[in-house]
Structure formats: structure tokens, C-alpha cells
Short mmCIF file of C-alpha atoms and ligand atoms in Angstrom, two decimals:
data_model
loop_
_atom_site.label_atom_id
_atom_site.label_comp_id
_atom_site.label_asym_id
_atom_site.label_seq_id
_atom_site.Cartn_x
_atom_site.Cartn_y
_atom_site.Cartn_z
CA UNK Z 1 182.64 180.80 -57.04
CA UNK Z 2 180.17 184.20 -57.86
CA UNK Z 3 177.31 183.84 -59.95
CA UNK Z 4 174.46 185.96 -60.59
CA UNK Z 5 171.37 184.11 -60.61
CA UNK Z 6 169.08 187.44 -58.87
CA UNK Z 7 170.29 190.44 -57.66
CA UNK Z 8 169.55 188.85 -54.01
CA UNK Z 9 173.29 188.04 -54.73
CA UNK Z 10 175.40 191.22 -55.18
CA UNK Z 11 175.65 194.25 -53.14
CA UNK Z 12 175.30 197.97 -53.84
CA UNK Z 13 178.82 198.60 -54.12
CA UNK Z 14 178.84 195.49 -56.86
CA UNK Z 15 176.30 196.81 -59.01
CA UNK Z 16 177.84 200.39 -58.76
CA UNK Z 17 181.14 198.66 -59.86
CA UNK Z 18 179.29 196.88 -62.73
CA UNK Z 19 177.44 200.19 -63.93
CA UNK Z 20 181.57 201.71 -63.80
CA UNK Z 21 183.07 199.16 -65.97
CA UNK Z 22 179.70 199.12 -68.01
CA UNK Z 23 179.71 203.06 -68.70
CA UNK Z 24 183.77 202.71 -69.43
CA UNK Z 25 183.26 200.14 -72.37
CA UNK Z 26 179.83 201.73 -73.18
CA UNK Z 27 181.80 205.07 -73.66
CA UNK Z 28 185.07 203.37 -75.39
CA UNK Z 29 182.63 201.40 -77.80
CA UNK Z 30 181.05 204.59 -78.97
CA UNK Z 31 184.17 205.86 -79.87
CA UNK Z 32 185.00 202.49 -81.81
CA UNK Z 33 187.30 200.97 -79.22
CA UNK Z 34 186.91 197.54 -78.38
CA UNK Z 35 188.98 196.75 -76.05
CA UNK Z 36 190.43 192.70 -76.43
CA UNK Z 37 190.60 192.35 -72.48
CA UNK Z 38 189.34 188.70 -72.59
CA UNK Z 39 191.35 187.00 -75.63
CA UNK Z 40 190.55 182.72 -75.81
CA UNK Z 41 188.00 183.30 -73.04
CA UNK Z 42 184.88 181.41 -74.30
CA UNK Z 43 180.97 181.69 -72.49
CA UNK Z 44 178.80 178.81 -73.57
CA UNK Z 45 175.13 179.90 -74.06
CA UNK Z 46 172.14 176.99 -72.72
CA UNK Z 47 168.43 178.66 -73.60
CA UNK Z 48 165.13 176.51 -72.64
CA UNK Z 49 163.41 179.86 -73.82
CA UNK Z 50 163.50 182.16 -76.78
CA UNK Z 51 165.37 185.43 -76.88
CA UNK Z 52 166.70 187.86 -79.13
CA UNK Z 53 168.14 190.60 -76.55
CA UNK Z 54 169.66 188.37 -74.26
CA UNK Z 55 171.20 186.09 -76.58
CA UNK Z 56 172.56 188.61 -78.86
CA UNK Z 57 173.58 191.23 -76.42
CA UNK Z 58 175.63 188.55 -74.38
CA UNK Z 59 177.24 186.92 -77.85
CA UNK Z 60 178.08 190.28 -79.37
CA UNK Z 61 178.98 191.90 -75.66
CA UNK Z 62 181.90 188.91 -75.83
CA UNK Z 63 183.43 188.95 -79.20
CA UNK Z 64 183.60 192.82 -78.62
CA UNK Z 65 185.58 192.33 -75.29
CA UNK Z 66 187.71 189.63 -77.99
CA UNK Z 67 186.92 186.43 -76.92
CA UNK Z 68 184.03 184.11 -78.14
CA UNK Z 69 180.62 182.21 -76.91
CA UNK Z 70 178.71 179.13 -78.28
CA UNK Z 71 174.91 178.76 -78.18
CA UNK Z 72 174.55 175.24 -77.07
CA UNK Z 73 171.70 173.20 -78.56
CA UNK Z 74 169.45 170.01 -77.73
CA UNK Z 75 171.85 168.18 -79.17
CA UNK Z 76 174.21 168.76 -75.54
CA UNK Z 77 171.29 166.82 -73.99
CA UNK Z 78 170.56 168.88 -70.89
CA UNK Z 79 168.60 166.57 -68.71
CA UNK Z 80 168.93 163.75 -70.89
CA UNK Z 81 172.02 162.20 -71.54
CA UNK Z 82 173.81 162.47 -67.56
CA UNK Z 83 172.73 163.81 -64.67
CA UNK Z 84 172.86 167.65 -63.92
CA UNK Z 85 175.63 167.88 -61.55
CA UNK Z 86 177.94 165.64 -64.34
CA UNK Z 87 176.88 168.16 -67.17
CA UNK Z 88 177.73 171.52 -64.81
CA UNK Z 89 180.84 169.93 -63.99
CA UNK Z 90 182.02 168.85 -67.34
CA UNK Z 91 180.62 172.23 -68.69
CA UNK Z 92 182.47 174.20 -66.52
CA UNK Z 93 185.28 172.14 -66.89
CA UNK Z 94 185.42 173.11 -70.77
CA UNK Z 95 184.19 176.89 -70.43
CA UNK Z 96 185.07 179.82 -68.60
CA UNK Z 97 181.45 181.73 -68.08
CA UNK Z 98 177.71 180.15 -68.87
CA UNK Z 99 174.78 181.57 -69.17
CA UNK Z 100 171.65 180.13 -68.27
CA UNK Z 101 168.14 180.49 -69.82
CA UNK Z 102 165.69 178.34 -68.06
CA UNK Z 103 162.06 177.32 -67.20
CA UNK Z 104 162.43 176.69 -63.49
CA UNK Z 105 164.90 179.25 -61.34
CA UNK Z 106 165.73 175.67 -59.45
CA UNK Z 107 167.28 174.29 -62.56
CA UNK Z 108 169.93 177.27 -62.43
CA UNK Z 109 170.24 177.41 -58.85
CA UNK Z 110 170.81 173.41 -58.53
CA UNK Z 111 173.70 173.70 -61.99
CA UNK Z 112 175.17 176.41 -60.10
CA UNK Z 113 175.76 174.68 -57.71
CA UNK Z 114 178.01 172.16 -59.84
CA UNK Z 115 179.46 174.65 -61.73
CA UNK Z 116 183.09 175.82 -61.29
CA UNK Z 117 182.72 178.79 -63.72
CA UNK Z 118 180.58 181.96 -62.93
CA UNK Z 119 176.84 180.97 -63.99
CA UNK Z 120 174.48 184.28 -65.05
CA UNK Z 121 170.80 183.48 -64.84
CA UNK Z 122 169.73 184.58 -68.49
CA UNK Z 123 166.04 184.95 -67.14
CA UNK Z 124 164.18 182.26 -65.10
CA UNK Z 125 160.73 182.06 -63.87
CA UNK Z 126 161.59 183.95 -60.59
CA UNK Z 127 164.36 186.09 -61.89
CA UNK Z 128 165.66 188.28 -64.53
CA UNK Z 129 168.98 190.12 -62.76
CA UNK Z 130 170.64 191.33 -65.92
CA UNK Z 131 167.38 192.70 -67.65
CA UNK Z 132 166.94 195.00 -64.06
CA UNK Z 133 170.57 196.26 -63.95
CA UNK Z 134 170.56 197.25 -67.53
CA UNK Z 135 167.14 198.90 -66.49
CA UNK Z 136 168.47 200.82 -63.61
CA UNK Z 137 172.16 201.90 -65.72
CA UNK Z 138 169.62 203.45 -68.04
CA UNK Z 139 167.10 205.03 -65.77
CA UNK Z 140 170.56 206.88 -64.29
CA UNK Z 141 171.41 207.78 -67.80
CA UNK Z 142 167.96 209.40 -68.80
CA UNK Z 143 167.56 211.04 -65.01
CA UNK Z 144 171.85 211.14 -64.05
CA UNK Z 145 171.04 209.79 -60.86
CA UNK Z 146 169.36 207.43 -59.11
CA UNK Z 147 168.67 208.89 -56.16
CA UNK Z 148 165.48 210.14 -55.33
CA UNK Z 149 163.90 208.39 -58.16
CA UNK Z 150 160.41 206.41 -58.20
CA UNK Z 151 160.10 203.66 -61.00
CA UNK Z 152 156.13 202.28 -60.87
CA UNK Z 153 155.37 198.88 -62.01
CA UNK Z 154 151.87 198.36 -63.72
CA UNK Z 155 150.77 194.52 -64.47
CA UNK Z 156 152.61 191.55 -63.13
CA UNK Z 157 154.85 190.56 -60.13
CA UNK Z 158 156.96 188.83 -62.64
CA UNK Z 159 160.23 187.44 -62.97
CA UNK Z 160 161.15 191.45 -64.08
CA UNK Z 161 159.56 192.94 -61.88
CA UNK Z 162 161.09 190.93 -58.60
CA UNK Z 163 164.29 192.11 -59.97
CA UNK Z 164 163.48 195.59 -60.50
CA UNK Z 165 162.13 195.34 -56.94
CA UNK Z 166 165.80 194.06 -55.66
CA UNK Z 167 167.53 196.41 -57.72
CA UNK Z 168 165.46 199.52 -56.70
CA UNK Z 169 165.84 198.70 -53.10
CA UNK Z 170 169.76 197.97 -53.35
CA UNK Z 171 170.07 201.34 -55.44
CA UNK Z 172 167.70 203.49 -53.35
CA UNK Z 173 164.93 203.22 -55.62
CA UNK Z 174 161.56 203.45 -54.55
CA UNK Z 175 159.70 201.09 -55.96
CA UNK Z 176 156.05 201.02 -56.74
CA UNK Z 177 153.82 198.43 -57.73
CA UNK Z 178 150.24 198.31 -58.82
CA UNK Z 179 148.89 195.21 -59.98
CA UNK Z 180 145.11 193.43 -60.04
CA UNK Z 181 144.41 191.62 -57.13
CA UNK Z 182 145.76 187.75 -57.31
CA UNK Z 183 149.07 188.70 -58.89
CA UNK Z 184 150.59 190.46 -56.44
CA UNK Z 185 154.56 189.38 -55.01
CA UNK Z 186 154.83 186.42 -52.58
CA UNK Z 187 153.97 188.49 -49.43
CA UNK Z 188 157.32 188.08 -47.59
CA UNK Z 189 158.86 189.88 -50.14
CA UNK Z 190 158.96 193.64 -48.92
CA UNK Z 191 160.33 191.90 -45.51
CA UNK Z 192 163.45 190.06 -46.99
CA UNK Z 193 164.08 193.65 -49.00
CA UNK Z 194 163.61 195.77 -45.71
CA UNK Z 195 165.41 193.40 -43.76
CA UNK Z 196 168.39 193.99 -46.02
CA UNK Z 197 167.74 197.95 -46.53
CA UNK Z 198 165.88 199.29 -43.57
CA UNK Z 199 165.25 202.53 -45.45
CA UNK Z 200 163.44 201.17 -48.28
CA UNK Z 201 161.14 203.22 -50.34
CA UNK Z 202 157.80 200.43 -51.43
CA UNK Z 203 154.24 201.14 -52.73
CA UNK Z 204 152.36 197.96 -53.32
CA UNK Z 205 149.01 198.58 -54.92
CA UNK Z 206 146.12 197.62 -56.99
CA UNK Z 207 145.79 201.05 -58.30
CA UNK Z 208 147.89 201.94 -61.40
CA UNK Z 209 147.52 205.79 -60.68
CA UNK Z 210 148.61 205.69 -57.30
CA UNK Z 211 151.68 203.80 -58.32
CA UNK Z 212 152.53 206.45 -60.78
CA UNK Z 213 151.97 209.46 -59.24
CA UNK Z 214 155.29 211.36 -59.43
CA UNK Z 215 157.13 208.70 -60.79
CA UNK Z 216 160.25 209.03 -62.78
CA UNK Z 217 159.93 206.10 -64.73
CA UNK Z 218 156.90 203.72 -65.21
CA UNK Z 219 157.35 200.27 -66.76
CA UNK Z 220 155.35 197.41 -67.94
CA UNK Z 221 155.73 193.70 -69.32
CA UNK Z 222 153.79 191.13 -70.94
CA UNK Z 223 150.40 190.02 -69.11
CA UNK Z 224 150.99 186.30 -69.87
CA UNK Z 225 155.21 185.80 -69.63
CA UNK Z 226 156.59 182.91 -71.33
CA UNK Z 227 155.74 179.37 -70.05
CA UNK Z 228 151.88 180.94 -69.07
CA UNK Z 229 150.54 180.96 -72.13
CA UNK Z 230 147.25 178.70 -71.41
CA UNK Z 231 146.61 181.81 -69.07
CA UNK Z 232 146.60 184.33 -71.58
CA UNK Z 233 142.45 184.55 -72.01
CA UNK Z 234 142.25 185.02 -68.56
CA UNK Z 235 145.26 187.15 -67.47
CA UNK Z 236 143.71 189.49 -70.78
CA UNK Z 237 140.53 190.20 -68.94
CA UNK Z 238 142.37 190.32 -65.45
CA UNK Z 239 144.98 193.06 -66.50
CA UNK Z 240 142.86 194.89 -68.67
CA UNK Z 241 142.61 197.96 -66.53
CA UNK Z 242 146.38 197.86 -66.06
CA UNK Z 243 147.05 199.42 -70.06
CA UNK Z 244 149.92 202.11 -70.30
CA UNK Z 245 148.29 204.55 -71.84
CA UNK Z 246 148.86 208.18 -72.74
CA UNK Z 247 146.82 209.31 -70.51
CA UNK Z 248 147.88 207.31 -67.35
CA UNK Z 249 151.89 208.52 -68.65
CA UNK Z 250 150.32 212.05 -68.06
CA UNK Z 251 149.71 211.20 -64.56
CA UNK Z 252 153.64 210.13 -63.53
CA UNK Z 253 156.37 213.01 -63.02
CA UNK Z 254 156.83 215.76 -65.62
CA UNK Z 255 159.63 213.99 -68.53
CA UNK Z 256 158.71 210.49 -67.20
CA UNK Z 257 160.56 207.86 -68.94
CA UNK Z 258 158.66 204.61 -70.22
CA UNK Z 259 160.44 201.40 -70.00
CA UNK Z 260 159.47 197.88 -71.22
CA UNK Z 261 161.90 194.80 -71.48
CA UNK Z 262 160.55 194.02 -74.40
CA UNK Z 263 158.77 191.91 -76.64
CA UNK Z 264 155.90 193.89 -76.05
CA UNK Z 265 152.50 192.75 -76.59
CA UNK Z 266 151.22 196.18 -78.25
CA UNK Z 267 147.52 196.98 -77.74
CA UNK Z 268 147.81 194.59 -74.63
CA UNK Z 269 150.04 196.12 -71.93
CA UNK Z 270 150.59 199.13 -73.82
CA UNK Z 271 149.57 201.43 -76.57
CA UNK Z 272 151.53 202.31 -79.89
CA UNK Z 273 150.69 206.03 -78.36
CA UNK Z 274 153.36 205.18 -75.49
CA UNK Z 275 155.73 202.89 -77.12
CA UNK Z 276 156.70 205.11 -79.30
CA UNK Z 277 156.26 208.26 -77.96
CA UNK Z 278 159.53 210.55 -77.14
CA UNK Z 279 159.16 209.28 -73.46
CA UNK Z 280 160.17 205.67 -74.40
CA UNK Z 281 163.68 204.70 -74.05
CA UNK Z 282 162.75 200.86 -75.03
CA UNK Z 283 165.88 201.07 -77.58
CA UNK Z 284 168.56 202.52 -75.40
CA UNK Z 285 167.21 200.31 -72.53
CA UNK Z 286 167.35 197.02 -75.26
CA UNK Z 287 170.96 198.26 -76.31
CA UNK Z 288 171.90 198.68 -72.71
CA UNK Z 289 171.71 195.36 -71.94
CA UNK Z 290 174.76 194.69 -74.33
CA UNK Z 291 177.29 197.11 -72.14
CA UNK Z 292 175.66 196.16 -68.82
CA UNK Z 293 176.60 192.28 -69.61
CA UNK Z 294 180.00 193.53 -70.75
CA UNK Z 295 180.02 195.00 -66.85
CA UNK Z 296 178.97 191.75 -65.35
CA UNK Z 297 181.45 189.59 -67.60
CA UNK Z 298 183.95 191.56 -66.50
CA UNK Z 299 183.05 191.73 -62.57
CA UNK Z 300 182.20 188.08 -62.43
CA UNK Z 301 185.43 187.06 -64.52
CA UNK Z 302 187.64 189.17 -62.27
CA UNK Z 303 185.72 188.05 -58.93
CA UNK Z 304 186.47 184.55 -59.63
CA UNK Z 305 189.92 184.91 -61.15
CA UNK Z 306 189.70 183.04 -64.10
N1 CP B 1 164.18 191.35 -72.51
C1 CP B 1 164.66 190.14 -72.86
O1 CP B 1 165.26 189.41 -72.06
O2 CP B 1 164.44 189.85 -74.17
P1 CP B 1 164.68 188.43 -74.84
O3 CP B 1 163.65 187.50 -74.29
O4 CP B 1 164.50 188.68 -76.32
O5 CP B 1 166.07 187.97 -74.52
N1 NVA B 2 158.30 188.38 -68.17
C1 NVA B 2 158.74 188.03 -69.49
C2 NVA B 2 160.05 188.69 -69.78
C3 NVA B 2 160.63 188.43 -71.15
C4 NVA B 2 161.95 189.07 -71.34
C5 NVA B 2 158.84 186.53 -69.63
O1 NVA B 2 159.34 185.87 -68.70
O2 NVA B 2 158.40 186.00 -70.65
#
């Protein structure tokens, strides 16, 4: 059975088949087609965390493609009422794609592994695979290619940002990374990536302006990501020198596109000056995560035959 709990788990020729269904339904749905390709189908919907992108992209993303989803409450008794493995498998039993939101990457790894529908990590601690593909798909529609391009991280080695990092290096991205010292990736990372794609492109830094310089695209997040919020005095005064700014923007490539996953913390990671100046795309990147999901519906669905 595929899942996609991090991008550690599909290949470049997946994700390029993704972006292709994702661009054909992105193009159709502009044009008012919606296209009933997965009639009775129905994805069930488990969130430990907010969301507002995730949750609606995903629930509007399946009525669209004409079938239906169900946001599953407390009430289901996750972790509760019967033991994980009896949940996945009853779950699965009833559903035909889930998607996961949860506190620990384990959790999602460990139903997963119980599950006999496709399970798509919704964002975990470690992960976020579906934020970073609908990143890339709209990095290649602002710059029409991805090759050759440099996307800089400033702040944290989040949950994002590790998935950025597996998408970049899977797409030919190089990847750059400035953050203060003590939050920098676990330090096998760039291994396991080269190890996989002996010509990867990697900056790891603490400096915000060498990470930038002649970058296509820079991108931020939150200092203090959900589940660290007893951090957030500390991780203020820590990342305070890591502020998109207009004037650091100035420093990455000529037409430089700004990116954030959003919520933003204005005035914290980022000014108003950036966020909405004519080099954000934090809208088309936010709506892009509707037709990318469409994409990995469709891939996953068809992968596992169901
Ligand atoms: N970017 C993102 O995943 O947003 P939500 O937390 O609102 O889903
Ligand atoms: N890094 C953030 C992303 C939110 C979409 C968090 O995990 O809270």
C-alpha cells in the first residue's frame, strides 16, 4: 500500500507525475470543469492540530474530483477507545484515503502501518510533504522551470523546511539554508539526501545573506511552529536577526519570489513590506495546495488501485 507520509517516499518521476495530473485539473478547474473521476470515493480527515489550508484544500480538492471527505472528531476516540492498529484497520476498512494531522510523525508512521488505504501525512512534527510539493508546482509556475533554481530558507529546520529540503534535492533544487546556531537540521541529513542524489545542490548556513544570494525564491515560517509554543520568548530573541525584510529580498536574484506556508507571524518572521509586496506569491502558493492534493489523490488512488 503507498502513502505519503515525507517526500523520503516518492521518486522524481512521482512527483513529476503528480505536478502533471495537478496542472491538468488545475487548468480544467479554471475553465469550470470539474471532472467527477472519483464518484462514492470518501477520504476521512483525523487533525490533532489546527488548519485552515490543509483541511479545506483537501475537503474542497475531493468534492471537486466528485466524491466526498469527513473531518473526524474526538468523538472517534483516537487513542482512547482501542488500540491504534484496531482503529487504522477498521478506518481503512470503512474509507478509501485518510489524511493524517498529527503531533508526533510516529503516530502516522505506526497507523500507516495498519492502514489498508493510502495514508497522507497532513503535517507532522518532522514532515510536511504536501505543503513542499505545492511549494515546488508553484515555484515552476512563477520561474517555468525548476531547473537551475535556488530556494533559501531563513529561520527554522522545521517540519517545512525538511520537506522543502527533500523536495529540492529530488527536483534539482538547490537548497539553501541559513538559520541561528542550535536550530540547524539533524546533521545526517545532507548525507541521506546526497546518498540518494549524488549531485545535490546544499548551502547550510547561519548567515541569512549568504543563503540568499542569487536565489530564486526565499521562504520563511513561523519561529515557534505549533506544539513549541512555551519556546516562543526564547526562539523570538534567537531568530531575531533572521526577519525577511525588504532589504534582505533586495539581496536574492533579480524578480525573486517570496514564499511562506502560511499563518504568518507578521512583524516576527517577516515584514508587511514583504508579505505583501508584488514578489509574494503566498496566495497562489495557499491555493496551490488545493490542485497539488487533487495530484496526490489521484496518484495515490491509482497506485493502490482502489
Ligand atoms: N500551511 C498549512 O498547512 O496551513 P494550515 O496549518 O492552515 O493547514
Ligand atoms: N511549521 C509550522 C507549519 C504550519 C503550517 C508548524 O508546524 O506549525
Amino acid at each position: 500500500m503507498r502513502h505519503l507520509l515525507s517526500l523520503v517516499d516518492v521518486t522524481t518521476d512521482e512527483i513529476s507525475r503528480i505536478f502533471a495530473i495537478a496542472e491538468d485539473l488545475k487548468s480544467k478547474y479554471r475553465n469550470g470543469v470539474r471532472e467527477s473521476l472519483l464518484p462514492g470515493r470518501v477520504m476521512a480527515l483525523i487533525f490533532e492540530k489546527p488548519s485552515l489550508r490543509t483541511r479545506v484544500s483537501f475537503q474542497a480538492g475531493m468534492t471537486h474530483l466528485g466524491g466526498s471527505s469527513m473531518m473526524l472528531g474526538d468523538d472517534v476516540g483516537f487513542g482512547k477507545r482501542e488500540r491504534a492498529d484496531d482503529f487504522a484497520r477498521v478506518l481503512s476498512e470503512l474509507v478509501d484515503l485518510i489524511v493524517w494531522r498529527s503531533k508526533r510523525h510516529e503516530t502516522v508512521q505506526e497507523f500507516a502501518q495498519h492502514a489498508t488505504c493510502p495514508v497522507i501525512n497532513g503535517l507532522t512534527d518532522r514532515a510536511h510533504p504536501c505543503q513542499a510539493l505545492a511549494d515546488l508546482f508553484t515555484l515552476r509556475e512563477c520561474t517555468g522551470t525548476l531547473e537551475g533554481m535556488k530556494l533559501a530558507w531563513v529561520g527554522d529546520a522545521n517540519n517545512v523546511a525538511r520537506s522543502l529540503a527533500w523536495g529540492c534535492a529530488r527536483m534539482g533544487v538547490h537548497f539553501a539554508i541559513a538559520t541561528p546556531i542550535g536550530y540547524e537540521f539533524e546533521s545526517t541529513l545532507p548525507d541521506e539526501l546526497q546518498h540518494e542524489h549524488p549531485d545535490l545542490q546544499w548551502t547550510a548556513t547561519h548567515d541569512p545573506q549568504e543563503a540568499i544570494r542569487d536565489a530564486h525564491c526565499v521562504y520563511t515560517d513561523v519561529w515557534a511552529s505549533m506544539g513549541q509554543e512555551g519556546q516562543q520568548q526564547q526562539r523570538r530573541r534567537d531568530f531575531a536577526a533572521y526577519q525577511v525584510t525588504g532589504e534582505l529580498m533586495r539581496k536574492a536574484s533579480p524578480n525573486a519570489v517570496f514564499m511562506h506556508c502560511l499563518p504568518a507571524r507578521r512583524g516576527e518572521e517577516v515584514t508587511d513590506e514583504v508579505m505583501d509586496s508584488p514578489a509574494s506569491v503566498i496566495v497562489q502558493q495557499a491555493g496551490n495546495r488545493m490542485h497539488v492534493q487533487k495530484g496526490i489523490i489521484m496518484w495515490l488512488l491509482g497506485q493502490s488501485g482502489q
